[in-house]
CSV table of C-alpha atoms and ligand atoms in Angstrom, one decimal:
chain,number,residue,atom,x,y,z
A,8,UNK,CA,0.0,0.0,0.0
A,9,UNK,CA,1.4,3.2,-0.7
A,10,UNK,CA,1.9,5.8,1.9
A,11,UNK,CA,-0.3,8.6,3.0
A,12,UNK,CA,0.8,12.2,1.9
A,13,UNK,CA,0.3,14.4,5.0
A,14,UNK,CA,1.1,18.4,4.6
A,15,UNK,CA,2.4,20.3,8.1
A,16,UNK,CA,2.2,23.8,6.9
A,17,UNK,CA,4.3,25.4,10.2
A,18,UNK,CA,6.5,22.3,11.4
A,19,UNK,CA,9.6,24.5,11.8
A,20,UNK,CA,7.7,26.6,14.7
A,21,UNK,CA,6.9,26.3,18.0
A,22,UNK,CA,3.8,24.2,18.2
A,23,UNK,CA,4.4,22.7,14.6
A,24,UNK,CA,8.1,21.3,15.6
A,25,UNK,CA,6.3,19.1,18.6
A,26,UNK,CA,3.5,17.7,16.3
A,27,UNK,CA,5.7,16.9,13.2
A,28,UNK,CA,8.1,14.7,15.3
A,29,UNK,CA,5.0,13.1,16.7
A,30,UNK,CA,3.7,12.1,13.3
A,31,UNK,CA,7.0,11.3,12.0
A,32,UNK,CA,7.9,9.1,14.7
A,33,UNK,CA,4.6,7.1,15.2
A,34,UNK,CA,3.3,7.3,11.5
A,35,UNK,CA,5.8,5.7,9.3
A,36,UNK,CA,3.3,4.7,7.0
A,37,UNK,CA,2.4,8.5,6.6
A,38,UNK,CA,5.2,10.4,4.3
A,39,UNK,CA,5.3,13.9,5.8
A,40,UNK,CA,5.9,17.5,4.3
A,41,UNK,CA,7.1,20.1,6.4
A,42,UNK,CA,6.0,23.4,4.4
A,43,UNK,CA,7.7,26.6,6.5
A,44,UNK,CA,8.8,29.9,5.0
A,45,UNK,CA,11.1,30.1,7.7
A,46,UNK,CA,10.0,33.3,9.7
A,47,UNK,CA,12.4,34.6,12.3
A,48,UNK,CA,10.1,32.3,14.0
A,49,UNK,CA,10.5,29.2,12.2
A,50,UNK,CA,13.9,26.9,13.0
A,51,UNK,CA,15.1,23.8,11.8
A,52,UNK,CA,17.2,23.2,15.1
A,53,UNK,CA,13.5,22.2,16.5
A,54,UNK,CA,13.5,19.4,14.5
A,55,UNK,CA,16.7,18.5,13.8
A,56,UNK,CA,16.2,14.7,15.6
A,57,UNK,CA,13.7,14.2,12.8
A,58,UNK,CA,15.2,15.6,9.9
A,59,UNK,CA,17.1,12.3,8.6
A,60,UNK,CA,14.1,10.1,8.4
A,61,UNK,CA,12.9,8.1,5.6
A,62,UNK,CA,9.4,9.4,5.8
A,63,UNK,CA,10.2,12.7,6.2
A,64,UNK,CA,10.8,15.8,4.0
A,65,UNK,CA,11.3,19.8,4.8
A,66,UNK,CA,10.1,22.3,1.9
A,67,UNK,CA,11.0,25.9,2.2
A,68,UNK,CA,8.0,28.4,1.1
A,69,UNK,CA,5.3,30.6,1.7
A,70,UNK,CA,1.7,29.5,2.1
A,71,UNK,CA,0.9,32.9,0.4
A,72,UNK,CA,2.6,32.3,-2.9
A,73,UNK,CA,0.2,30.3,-5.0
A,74,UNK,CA,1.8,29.7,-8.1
A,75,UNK,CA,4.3,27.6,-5.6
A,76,UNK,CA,1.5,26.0,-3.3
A,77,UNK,CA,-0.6,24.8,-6.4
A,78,UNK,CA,2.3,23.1,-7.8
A,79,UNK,CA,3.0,21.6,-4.6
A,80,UNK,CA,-0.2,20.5,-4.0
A,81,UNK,CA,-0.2,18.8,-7.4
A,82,UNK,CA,3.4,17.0,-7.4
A,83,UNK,CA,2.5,15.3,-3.9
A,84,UNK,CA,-1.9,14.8,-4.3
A,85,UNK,CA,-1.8,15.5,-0.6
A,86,UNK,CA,-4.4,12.9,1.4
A,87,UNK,CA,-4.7,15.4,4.6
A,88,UNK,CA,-3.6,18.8,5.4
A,89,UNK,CA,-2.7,19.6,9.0
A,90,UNK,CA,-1.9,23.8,8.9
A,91,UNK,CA,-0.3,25.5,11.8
A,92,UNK,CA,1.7,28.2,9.8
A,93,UNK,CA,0.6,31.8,10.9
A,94,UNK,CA,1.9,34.7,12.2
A,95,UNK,CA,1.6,34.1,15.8
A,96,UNK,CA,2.8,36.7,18.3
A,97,UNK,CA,-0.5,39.1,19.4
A,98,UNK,CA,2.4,42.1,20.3
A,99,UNK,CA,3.3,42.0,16.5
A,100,UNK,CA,-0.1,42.1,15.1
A,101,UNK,CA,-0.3,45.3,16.8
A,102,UNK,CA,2.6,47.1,14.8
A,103,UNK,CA,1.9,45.5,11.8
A,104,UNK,CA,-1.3,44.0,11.0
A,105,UNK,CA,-1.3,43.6,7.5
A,106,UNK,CA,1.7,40.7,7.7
A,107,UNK,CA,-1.2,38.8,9.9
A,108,UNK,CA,-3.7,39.3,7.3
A,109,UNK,CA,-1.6,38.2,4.3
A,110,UNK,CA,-0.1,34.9,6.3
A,111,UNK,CA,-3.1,33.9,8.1
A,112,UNK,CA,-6.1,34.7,5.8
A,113,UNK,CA,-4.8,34.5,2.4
A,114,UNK,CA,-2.3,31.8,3.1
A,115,UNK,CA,-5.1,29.5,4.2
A,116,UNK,CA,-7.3,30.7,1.6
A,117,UNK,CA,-4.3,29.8,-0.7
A,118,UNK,CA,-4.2,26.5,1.1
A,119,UNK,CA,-7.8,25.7,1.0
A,120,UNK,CA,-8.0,26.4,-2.6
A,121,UNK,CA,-5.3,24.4,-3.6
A,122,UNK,CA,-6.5,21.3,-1.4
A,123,UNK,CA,-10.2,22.3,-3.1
A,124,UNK,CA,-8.6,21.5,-6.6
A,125,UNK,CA,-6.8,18.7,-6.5
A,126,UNK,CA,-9.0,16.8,-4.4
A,127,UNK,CA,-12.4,17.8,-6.8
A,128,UNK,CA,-14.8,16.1,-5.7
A,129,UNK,CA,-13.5,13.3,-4.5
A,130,UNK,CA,-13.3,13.8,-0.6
A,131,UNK,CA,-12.8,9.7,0.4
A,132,UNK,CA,-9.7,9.9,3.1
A,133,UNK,CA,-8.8,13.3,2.7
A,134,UNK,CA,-9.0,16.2,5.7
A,135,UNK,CA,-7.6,19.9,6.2
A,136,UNK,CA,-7.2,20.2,9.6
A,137,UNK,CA,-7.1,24.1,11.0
A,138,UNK,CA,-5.2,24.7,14.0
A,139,UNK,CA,-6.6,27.6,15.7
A,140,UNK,CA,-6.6,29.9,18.6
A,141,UNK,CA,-9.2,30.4,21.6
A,142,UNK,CA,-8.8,33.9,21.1
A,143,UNK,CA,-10.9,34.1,18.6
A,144,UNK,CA,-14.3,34.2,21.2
A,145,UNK,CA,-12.5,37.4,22.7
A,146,UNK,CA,-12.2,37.6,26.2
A,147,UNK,CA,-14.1,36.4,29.2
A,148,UNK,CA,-15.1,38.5,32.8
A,149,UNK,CA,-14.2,36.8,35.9
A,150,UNK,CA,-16.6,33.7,35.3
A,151,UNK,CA,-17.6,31.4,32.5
A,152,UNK,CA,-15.3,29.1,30.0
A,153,UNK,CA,-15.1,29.2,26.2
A,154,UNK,CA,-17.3,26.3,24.5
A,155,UNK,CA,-17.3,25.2,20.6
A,156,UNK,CA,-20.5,27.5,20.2
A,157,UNK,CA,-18.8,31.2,22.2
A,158,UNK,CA,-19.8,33.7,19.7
A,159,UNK,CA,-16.4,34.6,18.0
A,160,UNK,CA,-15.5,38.3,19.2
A,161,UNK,CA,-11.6,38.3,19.0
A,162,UNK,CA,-10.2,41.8,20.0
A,163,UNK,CA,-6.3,42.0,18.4
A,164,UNK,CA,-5.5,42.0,14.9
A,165,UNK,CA,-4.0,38.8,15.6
A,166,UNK,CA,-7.2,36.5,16.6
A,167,UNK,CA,-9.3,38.9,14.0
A,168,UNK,CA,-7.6,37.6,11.2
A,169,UNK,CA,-7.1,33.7,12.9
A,170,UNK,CA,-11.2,33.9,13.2
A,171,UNK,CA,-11.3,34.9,9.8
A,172,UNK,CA,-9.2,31.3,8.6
A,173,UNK,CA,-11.5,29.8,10.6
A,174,UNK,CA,-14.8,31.2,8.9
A,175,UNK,CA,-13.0,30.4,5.5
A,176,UNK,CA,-12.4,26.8,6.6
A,177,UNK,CA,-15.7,26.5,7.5
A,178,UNK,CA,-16.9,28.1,4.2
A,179,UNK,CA,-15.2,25.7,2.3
A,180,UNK,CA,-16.7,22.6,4.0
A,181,UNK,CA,-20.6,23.9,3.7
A,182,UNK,CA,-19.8,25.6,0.4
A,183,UNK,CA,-17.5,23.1,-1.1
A,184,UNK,CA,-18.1,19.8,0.6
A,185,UNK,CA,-14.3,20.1,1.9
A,186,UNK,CA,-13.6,18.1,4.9
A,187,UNK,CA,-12.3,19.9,7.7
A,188,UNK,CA,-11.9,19.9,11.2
A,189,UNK,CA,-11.2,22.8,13.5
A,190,UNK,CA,-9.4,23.1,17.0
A,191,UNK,CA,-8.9,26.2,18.6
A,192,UNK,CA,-6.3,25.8,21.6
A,193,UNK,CA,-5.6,28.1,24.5
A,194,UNK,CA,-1.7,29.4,25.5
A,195,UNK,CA,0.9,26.5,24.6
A,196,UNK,CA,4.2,26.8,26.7
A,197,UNK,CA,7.1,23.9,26.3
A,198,UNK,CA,10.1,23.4,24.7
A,199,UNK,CA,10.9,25.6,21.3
A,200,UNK,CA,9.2,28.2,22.6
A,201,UNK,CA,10.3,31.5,20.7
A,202,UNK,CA,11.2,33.9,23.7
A,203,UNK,CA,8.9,36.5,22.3
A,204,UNK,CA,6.4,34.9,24.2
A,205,UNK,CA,5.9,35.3,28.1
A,206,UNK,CA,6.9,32.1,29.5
A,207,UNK,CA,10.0,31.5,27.4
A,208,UNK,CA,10.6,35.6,27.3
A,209,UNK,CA,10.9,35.4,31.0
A,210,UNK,CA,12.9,32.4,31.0
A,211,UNK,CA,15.8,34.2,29.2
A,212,UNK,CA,15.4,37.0,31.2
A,213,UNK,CA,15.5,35.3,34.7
A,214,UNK,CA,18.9,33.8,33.5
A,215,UNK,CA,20.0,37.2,32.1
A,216,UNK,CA,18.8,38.8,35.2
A,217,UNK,CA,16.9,41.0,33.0
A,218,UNK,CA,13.7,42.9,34.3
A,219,UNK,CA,10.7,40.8,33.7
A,220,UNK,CA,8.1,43.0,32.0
A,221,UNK,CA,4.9,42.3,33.4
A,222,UNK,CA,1.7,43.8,31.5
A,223,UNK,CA,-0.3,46.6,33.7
A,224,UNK,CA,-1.1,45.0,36.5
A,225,UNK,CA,-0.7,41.5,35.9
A,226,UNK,CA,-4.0,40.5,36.5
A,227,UNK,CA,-4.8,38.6,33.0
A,228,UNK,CA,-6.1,35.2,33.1
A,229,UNK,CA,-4.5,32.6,30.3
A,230,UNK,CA,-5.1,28.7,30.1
A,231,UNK,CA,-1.5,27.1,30.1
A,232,UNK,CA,-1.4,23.5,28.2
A,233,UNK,CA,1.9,21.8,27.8
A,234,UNK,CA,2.8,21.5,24.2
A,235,UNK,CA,3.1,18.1,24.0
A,236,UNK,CA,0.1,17.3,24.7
A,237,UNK,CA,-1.4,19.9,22.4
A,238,UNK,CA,0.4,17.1,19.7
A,239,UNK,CA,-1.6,15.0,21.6
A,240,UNK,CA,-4.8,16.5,21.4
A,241,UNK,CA,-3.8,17.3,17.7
A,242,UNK,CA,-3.2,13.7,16.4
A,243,UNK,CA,-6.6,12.7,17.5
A,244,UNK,CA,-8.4,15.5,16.4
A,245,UNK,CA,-6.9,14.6,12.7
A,246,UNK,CA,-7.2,11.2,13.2
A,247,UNK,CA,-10.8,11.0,14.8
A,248,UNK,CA,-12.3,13.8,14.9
A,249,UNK,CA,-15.4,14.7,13.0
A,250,UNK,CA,-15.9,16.5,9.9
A,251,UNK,CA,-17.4,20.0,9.6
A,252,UNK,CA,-16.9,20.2,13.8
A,253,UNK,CA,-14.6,22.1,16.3
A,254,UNK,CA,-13.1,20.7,19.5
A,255,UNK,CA,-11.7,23.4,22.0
A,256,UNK,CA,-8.3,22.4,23.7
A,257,UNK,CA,-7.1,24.0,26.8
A,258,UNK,CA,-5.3,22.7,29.9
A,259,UNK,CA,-8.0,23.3,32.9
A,260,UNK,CA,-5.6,25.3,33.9
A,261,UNK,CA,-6.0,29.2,34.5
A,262,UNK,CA,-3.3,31.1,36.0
A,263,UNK,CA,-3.2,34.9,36.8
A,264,UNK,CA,0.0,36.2,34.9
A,265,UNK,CA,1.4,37.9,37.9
A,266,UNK,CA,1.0,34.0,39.9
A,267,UNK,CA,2.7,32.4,37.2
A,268,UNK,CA,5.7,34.6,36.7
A,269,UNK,CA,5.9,34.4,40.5
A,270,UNK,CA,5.7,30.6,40.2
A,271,UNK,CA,8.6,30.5,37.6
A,272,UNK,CA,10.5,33.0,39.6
A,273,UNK,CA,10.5,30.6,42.4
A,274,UNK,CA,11.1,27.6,39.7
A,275,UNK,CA,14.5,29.2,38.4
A,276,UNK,CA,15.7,30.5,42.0
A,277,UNK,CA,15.8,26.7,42.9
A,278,UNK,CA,17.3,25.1,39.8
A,279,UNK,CA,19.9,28.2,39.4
A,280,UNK,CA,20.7,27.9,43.0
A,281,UNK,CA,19.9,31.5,43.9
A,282,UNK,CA,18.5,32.8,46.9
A,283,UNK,CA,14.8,33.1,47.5
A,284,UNK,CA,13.0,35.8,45.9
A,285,UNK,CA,15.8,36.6,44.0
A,286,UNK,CA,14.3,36.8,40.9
A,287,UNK,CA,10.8,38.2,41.9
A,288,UNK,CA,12.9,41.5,42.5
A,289,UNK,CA,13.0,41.5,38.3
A,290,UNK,CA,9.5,41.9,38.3
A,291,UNK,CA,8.6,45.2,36.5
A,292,UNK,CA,5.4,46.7,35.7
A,293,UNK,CA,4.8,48.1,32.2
A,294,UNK,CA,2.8,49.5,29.9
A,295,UNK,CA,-0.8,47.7,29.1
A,296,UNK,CA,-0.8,46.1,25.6
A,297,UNK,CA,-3.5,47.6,24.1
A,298,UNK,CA,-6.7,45.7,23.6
A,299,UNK,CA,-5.6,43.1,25.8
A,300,UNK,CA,-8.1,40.5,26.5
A,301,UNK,CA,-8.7,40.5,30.4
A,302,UNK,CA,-9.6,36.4,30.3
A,303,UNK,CA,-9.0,33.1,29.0
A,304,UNK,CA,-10.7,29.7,29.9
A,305,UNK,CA,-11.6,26.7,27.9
A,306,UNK,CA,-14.3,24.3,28.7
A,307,UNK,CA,-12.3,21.3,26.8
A,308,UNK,CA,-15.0,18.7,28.0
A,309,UNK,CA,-15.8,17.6,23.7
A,310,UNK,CA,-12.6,16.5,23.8
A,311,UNK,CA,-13.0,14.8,26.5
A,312,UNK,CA,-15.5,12.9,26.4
A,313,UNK,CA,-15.6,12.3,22.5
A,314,UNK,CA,-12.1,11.5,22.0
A,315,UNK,CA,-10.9,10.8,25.2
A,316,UNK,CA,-7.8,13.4,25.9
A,317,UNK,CA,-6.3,14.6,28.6
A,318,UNK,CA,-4.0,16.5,29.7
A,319,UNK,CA,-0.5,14.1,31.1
A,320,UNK,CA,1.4,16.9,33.4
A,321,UNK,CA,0.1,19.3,35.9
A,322,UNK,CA,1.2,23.1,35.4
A,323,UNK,CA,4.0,22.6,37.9
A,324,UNK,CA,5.7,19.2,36.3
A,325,UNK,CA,5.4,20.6,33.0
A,326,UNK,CA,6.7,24.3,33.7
A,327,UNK,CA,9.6,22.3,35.9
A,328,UNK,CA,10.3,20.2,32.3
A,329,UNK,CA,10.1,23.2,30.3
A,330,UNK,CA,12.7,25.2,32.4
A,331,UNK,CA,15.1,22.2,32.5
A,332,UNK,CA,14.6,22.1,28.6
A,333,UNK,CA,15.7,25.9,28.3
A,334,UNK,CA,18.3,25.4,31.1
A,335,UNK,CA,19.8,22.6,28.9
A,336,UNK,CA,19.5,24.3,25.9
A,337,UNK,CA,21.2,27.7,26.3
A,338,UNK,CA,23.0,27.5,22.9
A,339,UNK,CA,19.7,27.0,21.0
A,340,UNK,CA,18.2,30.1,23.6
A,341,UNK,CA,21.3,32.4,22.2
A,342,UNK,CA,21.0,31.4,19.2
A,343,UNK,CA,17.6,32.4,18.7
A,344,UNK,CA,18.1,35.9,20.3
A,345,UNK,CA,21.2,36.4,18.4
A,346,UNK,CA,20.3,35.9,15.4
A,347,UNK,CA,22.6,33.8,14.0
A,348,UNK,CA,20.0,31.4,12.7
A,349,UNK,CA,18.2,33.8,10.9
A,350,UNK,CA,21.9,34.7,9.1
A,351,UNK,CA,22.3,31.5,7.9
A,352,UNK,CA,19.2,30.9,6.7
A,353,UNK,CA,19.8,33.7,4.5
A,354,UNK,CA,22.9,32.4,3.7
A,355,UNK,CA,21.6,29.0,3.4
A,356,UNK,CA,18.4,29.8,0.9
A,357,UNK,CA,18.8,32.9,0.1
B,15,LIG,P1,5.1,30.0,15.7
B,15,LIG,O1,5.1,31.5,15.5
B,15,LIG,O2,6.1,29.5,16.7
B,15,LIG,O3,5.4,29.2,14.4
B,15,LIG,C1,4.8,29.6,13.2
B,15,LIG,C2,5.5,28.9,12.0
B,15,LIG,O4,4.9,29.3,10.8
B,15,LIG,C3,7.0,29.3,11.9
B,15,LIG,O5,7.8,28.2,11.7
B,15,LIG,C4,7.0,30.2,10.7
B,15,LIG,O6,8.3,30.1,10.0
B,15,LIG,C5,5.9,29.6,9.9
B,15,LIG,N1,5.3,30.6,8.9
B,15,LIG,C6,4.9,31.9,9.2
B,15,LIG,N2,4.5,32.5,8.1
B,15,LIG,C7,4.5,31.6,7.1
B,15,LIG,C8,4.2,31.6,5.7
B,15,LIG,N3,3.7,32.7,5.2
B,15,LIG,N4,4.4,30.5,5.0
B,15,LIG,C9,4.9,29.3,5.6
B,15,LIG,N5,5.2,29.3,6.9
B,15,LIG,C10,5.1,30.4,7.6
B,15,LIG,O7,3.6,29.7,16.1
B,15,LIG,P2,3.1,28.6,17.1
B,15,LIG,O8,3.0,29.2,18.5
B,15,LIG,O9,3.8,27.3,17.0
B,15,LIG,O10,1.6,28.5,16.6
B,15,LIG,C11,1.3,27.5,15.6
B,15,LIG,C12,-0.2,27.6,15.2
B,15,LIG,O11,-1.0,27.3,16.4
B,15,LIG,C13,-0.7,29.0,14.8
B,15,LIG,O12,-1.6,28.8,13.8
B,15,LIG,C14,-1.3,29.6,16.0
B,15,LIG,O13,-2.3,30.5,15.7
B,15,LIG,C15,-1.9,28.4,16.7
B,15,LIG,N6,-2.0,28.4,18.2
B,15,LIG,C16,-0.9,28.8,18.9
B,15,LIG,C17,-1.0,28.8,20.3
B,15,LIG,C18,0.2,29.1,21.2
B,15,LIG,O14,0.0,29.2,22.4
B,15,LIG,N7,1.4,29.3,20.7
B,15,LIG,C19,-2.2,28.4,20.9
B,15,LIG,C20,-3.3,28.1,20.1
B,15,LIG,C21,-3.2,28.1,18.7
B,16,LIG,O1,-4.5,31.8,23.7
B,16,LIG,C1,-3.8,31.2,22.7
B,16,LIG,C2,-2.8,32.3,22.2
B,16,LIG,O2,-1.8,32.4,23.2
B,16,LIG,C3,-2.1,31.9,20.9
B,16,LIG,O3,-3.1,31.9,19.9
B,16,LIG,C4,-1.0,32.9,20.5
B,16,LIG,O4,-0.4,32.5,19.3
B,16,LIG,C5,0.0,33.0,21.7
B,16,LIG,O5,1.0,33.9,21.4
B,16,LIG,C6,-0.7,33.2,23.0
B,16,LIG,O6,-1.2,34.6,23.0
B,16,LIG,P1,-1.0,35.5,24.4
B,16,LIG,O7,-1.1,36.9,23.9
B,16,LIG,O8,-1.9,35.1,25.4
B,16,LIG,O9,0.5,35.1,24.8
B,16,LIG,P2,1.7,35.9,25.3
B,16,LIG,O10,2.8,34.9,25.7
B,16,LIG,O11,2.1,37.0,24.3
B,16,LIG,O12,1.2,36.7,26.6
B,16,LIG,C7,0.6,35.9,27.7
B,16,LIG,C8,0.1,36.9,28.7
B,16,LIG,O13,1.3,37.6,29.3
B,16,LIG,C9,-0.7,38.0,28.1
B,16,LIG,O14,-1.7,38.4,29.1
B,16,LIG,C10,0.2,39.2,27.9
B,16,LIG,C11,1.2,39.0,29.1
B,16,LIG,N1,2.6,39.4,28.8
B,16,LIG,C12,3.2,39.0,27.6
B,16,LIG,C13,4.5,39.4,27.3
B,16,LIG,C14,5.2,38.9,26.1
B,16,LIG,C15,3.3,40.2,29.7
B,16,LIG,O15,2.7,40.6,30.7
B,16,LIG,N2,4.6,40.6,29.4
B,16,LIG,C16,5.2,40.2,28.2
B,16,LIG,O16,6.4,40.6,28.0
């Protein structure tokens, strides 16, 4: 029997690293494609354990350049697509919203298109899978959790132009017939983490002894769920989810940002060795982001009760596992905030 062609739009990034060694490792009768453009978020460090095997291939390009997705799409007759490539970082969509809009709208329209025309009509085994974001329903008070039928209401150019993929996706299954799941997860944190983000950001900075910039007052509510099980909950979704529906991922897991930067202060005191309450003293209080969405919280119960995930690590093990990972990976750490990487790929593709 010949093997499955599965497309990973996104496998060089943070969340995309962790579920492209978990198919390439536990699917060897799947062939997989790792499309990336190579952002400055995108590295092939993250999945440099991977990059020898048989069924495995990397392809450098944008999701956004059609001429070159098309063709791709028609060399390889993909069976199922599984798209994580976006523009990810809420900060960024602030200065400069059109990038979101280009990557995350047209390259999935792109994406969907091309799947559209080289599958026709003929749907039997095939599946684009849409990795989403909860922020999409906007942002909750003090009580209540996100469900699969929230009214989307996103707030930051970021999670406006994810909820418009979404509505695309889901425009293409009840316009087109095109089979599709949708999962829209709350915060990741883990290893491969770009330190952009808060928990990896504040990683680098504890070690630095760098002030830790802590938004207003610190009182915003996010879900944390370990990544790896994210590429847990992902792999069943694709596998046995239903088509036309969402599932909602999230970690049960809500944490005040000013508790969990004290938490991981505490963390890295006791694994660098410093004193107590050492690192708390980076704490700095900055400038709001505007827009910023006051609450998180997902009410992952489809998931778990339809396809029976959970998550494997409380917030401490996996915060402990992530802070080893960064602790014994500092050249990987400098050479993301160097730089370097992004130099070579220039040098390397051009
Ligand atoms: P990331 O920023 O770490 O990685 C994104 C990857 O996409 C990078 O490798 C980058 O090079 C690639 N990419 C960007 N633009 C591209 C383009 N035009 N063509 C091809 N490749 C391109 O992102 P992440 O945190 O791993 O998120 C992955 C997906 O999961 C995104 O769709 C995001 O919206 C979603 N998501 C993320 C989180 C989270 O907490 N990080 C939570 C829920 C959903
Ligand atoms: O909820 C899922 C989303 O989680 C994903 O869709 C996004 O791709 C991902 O980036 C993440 O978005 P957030 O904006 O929640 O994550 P970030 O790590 O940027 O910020 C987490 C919280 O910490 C948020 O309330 C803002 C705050 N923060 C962040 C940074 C970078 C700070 O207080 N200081 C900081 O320096």
């Amino acid at each position: 029997m010949s093997k499955k062609q599965i497309l990973i739009t996104g496998g060089a990034g943070f969340i995309g690293s962790h579920v492209v060694r978990r198919f390439v490792k536990n699917y060897p009768n799947y062939h997989i494609y790792n499309l990336d453009a190579l952002t400055y978020a995108g590295n092939l460090e993250n999945i440099k354990d991977i990059e020898e095997s048989s069924n495995y291939t990397f392809v450098k390009g944008d999701i956004t350049d059609e001429p070159f997705i098309n063709s791709l799409f028609e060399k390889h007759q993909f069976d199922g697509v599984i798209h994580l490539a976006a523009e990810s970082h809420v900060d960024r969509s602030i200065t400069d919203p059109l990038a979101f809009v280009k990557t995350n709208v047209i390259g999935t329209m792109t994406l969907l298109n091309a799947a559209k025309t080289i599958w026709k009509d003929d749907f039997e085994g095939k599946r684009f899978y849409h990795v989403s974001t909860d922020e999409v329903y906007g942002a909750l008070g003090d009580t209540g959790l996100f469900t699969e039928d929230t009214a989307y209401d996103p707030n930051s150019p970021y999670s406006a132009s994810k909820a418009s993929s979404d509505h695309f996706v889901r425009a293409y299954g009840e316009t087109y017939g095109l089979p599709y799941v949708i999962s829209n997860c709350s915060n990741n944190y883990g290893s491969y983490h770009f330190p952009e983000k808060l928990i990896p950001l504040f990683i680098n900075n504890i070690i630095q002894e760098k002030p830790l910039p802590v938004y207003g007052d610190g009182n915003y509510t996010r879900d944390w769920l370990f990544v790896e099980d994210h590429a847990v909950a992902i792999d069943l979704v694709f596998h046995k989810g239903k088509n036309h529906e969402t599932y909602n991922i999230g970690g049960f897991n809500e944490w005040k940002n000013i508790d969990l930067v004290r938490l991981l202060c505490q963390q890295m005191d006791e694994k660098l060795g410093r004193d107590k309450g050492t690192s708390e003293e980076l704490i700095t209080f900055v400038k709001d982001r505007p827009g910023h969405d006051l609450r998180y919280a997902i009410d992952a119960s489809k998931i778990n009760k339809e396809l029976g995930w959970e998550p494997s690590v409380t917030f401490e093990q996996g915060l402990a596992k992530t802070i080893d990972w960064y602790l014994d990976n500092e050249k990987w750490l400098k050479n993301v905030t160097s730089g370097n990487y992004q130099n070579y790929y220039k040098e390397q593709y051009g």
